[in-house]
Tab-separated table of C-alpha atoms and ligand atoms in Angstrom:
chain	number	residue	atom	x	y	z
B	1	UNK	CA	-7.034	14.684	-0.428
B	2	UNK	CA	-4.266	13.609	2.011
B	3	UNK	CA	-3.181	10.046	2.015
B	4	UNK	CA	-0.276	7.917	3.220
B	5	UNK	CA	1.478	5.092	2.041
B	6	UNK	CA	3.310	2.856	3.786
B	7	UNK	CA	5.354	0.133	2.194
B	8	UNK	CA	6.412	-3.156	4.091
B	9	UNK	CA	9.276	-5.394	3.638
B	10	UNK	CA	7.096	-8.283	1.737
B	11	UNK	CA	7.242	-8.996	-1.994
B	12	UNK	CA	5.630	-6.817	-4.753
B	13	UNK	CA	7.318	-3.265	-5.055
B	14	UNK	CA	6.254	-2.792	-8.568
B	15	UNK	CA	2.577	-2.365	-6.371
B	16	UNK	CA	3.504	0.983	-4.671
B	17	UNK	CA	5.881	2.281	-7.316
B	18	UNK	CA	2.969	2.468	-9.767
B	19	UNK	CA	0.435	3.829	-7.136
B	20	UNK	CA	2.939	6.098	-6.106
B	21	UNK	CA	3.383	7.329	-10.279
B	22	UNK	CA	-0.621	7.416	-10.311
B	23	UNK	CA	-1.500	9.752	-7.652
B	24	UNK	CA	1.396	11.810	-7.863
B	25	UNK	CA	0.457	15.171	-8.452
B	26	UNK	CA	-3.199	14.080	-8.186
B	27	UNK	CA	-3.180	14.055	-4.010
B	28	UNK	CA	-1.221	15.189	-1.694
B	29	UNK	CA	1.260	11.899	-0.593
B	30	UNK	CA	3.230	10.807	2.240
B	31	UNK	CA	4.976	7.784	2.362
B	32	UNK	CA	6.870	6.032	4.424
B	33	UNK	CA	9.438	2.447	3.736
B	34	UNK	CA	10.782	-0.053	6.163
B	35	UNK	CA	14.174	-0.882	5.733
B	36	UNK	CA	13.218	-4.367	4.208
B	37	UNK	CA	10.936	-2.663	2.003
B	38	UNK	CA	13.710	-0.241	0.649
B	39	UNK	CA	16.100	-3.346	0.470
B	40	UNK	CA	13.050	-5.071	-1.443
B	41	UNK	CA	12.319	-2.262	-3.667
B	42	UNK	CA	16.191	-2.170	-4.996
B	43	UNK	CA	16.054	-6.722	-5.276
B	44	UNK	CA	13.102	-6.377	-7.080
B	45	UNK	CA	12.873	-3.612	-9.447
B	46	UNK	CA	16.588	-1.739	-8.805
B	47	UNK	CA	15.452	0.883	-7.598
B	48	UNK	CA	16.478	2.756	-4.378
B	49	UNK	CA	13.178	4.374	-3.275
B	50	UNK	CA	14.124	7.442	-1.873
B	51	UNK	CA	15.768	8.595	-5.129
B	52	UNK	CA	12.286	7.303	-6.643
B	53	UNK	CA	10.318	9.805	-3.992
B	54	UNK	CA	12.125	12.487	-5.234
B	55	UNK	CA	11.171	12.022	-8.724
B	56	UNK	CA	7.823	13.075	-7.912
B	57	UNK	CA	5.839	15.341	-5.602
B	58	UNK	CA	5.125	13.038	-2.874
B	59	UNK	CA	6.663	13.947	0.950
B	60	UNK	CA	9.009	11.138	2.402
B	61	UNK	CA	9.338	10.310	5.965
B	62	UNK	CA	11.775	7.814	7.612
B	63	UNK	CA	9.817	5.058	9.281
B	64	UNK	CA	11.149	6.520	13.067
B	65	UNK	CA	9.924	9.356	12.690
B	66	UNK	CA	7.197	10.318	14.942
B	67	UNK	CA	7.527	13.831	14.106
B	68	UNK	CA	6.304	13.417	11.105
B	69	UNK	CA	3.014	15.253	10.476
B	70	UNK	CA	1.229	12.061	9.780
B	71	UNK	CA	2.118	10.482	13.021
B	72	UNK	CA	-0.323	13.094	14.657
B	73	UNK	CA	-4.444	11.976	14.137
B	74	UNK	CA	-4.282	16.027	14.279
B	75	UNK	CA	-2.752	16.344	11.036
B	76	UNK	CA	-6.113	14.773	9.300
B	77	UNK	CA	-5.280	12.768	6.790
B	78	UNK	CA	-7.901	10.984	5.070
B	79	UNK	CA	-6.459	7.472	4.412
B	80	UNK	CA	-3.951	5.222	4.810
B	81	UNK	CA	-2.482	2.297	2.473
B	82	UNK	CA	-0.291	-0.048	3.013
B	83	UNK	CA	1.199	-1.903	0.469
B	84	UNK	CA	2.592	-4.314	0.683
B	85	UNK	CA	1.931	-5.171	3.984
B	86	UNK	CA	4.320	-7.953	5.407
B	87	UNK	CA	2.828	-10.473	8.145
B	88	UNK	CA	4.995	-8.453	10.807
B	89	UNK	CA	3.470	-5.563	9.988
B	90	UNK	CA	-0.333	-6.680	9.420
B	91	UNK	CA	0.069	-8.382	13.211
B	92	UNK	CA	1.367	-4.489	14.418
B	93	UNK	CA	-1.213	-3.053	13.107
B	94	UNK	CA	-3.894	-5.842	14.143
B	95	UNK	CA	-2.482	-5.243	17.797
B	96	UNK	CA	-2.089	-1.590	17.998
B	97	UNK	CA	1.502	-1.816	18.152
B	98	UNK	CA	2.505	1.530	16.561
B	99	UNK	CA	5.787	1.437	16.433
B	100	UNK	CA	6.714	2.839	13.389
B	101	UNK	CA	5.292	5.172	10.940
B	102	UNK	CA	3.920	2.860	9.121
B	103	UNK	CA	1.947	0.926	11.787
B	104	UNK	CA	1.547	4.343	13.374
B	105	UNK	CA	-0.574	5.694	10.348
B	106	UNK	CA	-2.535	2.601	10.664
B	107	UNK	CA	-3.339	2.400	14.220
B	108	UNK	CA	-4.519	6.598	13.781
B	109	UNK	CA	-6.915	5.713	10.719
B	110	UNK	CA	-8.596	2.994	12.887
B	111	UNK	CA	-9.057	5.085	15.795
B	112	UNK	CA	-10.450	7.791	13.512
B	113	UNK	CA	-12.974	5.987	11.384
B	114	UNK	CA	-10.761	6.635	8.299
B	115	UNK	CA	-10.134	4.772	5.055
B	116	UNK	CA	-7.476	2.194	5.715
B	117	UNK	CA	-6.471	0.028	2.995
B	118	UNK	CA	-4.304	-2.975	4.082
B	119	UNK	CA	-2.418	-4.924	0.881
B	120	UNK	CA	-1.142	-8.461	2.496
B	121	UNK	CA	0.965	-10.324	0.803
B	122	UNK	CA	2.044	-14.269	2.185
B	123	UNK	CA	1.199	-17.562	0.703
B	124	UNK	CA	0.068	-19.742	1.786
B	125	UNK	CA	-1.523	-17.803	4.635
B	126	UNK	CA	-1.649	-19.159	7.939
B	127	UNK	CA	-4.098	-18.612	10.567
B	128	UNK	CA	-2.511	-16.169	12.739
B	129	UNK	CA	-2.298	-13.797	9.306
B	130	UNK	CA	-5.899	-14.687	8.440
B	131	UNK	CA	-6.922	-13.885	11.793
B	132	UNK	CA	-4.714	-10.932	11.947
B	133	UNK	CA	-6.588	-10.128	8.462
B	134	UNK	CA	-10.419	-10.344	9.683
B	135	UNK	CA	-10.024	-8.240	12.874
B	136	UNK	CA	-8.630	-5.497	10.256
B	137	UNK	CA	-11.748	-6.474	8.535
B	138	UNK	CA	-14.053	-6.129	11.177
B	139	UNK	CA	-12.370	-3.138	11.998
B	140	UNK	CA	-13.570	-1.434	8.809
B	141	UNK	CA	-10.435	-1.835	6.910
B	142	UNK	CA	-10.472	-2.687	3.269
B	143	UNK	CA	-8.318	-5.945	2.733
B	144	UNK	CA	-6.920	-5.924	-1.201
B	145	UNK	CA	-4.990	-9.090	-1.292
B	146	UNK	CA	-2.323	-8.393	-4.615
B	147	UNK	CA	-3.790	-11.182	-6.094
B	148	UNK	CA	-4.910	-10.353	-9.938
B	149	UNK	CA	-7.689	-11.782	-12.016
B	150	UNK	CA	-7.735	-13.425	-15.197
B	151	UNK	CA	-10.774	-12.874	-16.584
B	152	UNK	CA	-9.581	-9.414	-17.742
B	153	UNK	CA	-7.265	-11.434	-20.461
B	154	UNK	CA	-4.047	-9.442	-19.115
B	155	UNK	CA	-1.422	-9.478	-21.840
B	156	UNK	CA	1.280	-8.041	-19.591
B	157	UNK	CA	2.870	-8.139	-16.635
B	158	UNK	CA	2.017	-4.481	-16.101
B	159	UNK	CA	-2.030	-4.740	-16.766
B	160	UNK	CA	-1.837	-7.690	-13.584
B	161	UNK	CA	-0.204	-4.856	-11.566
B	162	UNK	CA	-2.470	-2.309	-12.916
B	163	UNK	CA	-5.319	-4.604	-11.953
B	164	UNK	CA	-4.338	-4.436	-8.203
B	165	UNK	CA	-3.703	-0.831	-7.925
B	166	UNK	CA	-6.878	0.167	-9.357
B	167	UNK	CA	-9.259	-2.141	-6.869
B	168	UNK	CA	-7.013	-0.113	-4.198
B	169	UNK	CA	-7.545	3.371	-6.259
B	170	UNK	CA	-11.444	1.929	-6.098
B	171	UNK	CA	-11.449	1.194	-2.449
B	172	UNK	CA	-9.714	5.262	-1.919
B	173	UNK	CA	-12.394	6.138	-4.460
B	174	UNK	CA	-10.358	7.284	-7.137
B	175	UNK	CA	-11.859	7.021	-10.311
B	176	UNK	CA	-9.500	4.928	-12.444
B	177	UNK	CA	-9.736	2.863	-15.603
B	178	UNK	CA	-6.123	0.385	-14.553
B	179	UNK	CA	-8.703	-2.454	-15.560
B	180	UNK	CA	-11.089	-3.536	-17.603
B	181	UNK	CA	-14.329	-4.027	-16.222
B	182	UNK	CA	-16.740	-6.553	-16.449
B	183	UNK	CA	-18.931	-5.668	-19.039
B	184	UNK	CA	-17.110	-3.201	-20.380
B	185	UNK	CA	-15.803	-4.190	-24.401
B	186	UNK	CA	-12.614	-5.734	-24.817
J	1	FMN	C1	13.074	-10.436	-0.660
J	1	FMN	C2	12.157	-10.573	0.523
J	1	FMN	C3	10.830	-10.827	0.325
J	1	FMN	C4	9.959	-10.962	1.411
J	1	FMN	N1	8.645	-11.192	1.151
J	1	FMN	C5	7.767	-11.254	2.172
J	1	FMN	C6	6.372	-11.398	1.900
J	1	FMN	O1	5.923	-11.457	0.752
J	1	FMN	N2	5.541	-11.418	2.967
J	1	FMN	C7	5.974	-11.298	4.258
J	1	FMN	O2	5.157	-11.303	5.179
J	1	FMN	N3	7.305	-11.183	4.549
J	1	FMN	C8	8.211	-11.138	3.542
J	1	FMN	N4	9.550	-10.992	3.804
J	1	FMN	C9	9.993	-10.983	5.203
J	1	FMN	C10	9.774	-9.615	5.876
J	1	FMN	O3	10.516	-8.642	5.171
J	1	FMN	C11	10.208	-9.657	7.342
J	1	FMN	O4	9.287	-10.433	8.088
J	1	FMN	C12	10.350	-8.285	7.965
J	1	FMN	O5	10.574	-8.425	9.368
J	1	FMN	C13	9.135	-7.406	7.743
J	1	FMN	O6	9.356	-6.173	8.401
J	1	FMN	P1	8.565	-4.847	7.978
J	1	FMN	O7	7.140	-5.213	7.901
J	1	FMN	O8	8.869	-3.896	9.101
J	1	FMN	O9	9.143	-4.396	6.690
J	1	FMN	C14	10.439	-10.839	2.737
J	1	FMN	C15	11.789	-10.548	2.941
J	1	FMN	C16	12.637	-10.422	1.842
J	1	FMN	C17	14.102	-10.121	2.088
């Protein structure tokens, strides 16, 4: 399985760092950071993502570069995530404004049918976002706002981030056990 992950300059990197750790080694993984995101990613969590890339197996591609293989419906990859997706980039992608590699993965998984997974993250929203939000929608893209639940009785930061990532490993459909689920014994 191919998929690529484009991360957005909006709050939350601790979401693609750990998706990143999950599937590495499990899929094949391309990802791709805006320049806010890689500023966010070293605010947030001190880390300077490229140097995180290389700790694991997954291909990185500067955000301008259309020569990337995953610029190219050709190249067949089978989904795209993007987390966290910033208002700019949810209204590029809503539009078909492709003009990055990020928005450019997005834009080729809606014209192919394929799995797009869209993570925005705003509050409050307003309604140019939540508009933005149900044409993706409509469009057949899965909308995982990073918004956890409580009636999992996290204990840690890291099971409300583990929450998250595994409804977006359920929407890829990756079998995961990041949550409990209801029902299941506590
Ligand atoms: C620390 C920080 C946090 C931000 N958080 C958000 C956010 O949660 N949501 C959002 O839409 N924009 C957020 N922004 C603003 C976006 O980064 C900005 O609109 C940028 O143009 C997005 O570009 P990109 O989508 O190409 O990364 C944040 C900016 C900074 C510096």
């Amino acid at each position: 399985m191919k998929i690529g992950i484009g991360v957005s300059g909006a709050s939350g990197a601790v979401y693609p760092k750990r998706l990143i750790e999950f599937l590495d080694k499990k899929v094949e993984l391309f990802v791709f950071a805006s320049d806010t995101a890689k500023e966010i990613f070293k605010y947030e969590i001190d880390l300077d993502f490229v140097e995180f890339i290389k700790t694991t197996e997954a291909r990185y591609f500067e955000t301008d570069d259309f020569y990337a293989p995953v610029a190219s419906g050709s190249f067949g990859l089978d989904a795209c995530v993007i987390l966290p997706c910033s208002m700019k980039t949810l209204s590029a992608i809503a539009n078909g404004y492709a003009d990055s590699l990020i928005t450019r993965c997005a834009d080729v998984a809606i014209k192919q049918s394929k799995k797009l997974i869209v993570s925005p993250r705003e509050m409050p929203f307003s309604a140019i976002h939540l508009e933005n939000m149900l044409k993706l929608s409509r469009l057949g893209a899965s909308i995982v706002v990073p918004a956890p639940a409580f009636y999992f009785k996290p204990k840690t930061l890291n099971d409300m981030v583990d929450f998250v990532v595994g409804k977006i490993l359920d929407e890829l459909g990756i079998e995961n056990n990041l949550y409990l689920r209801w029902g299941a014994k506590h």
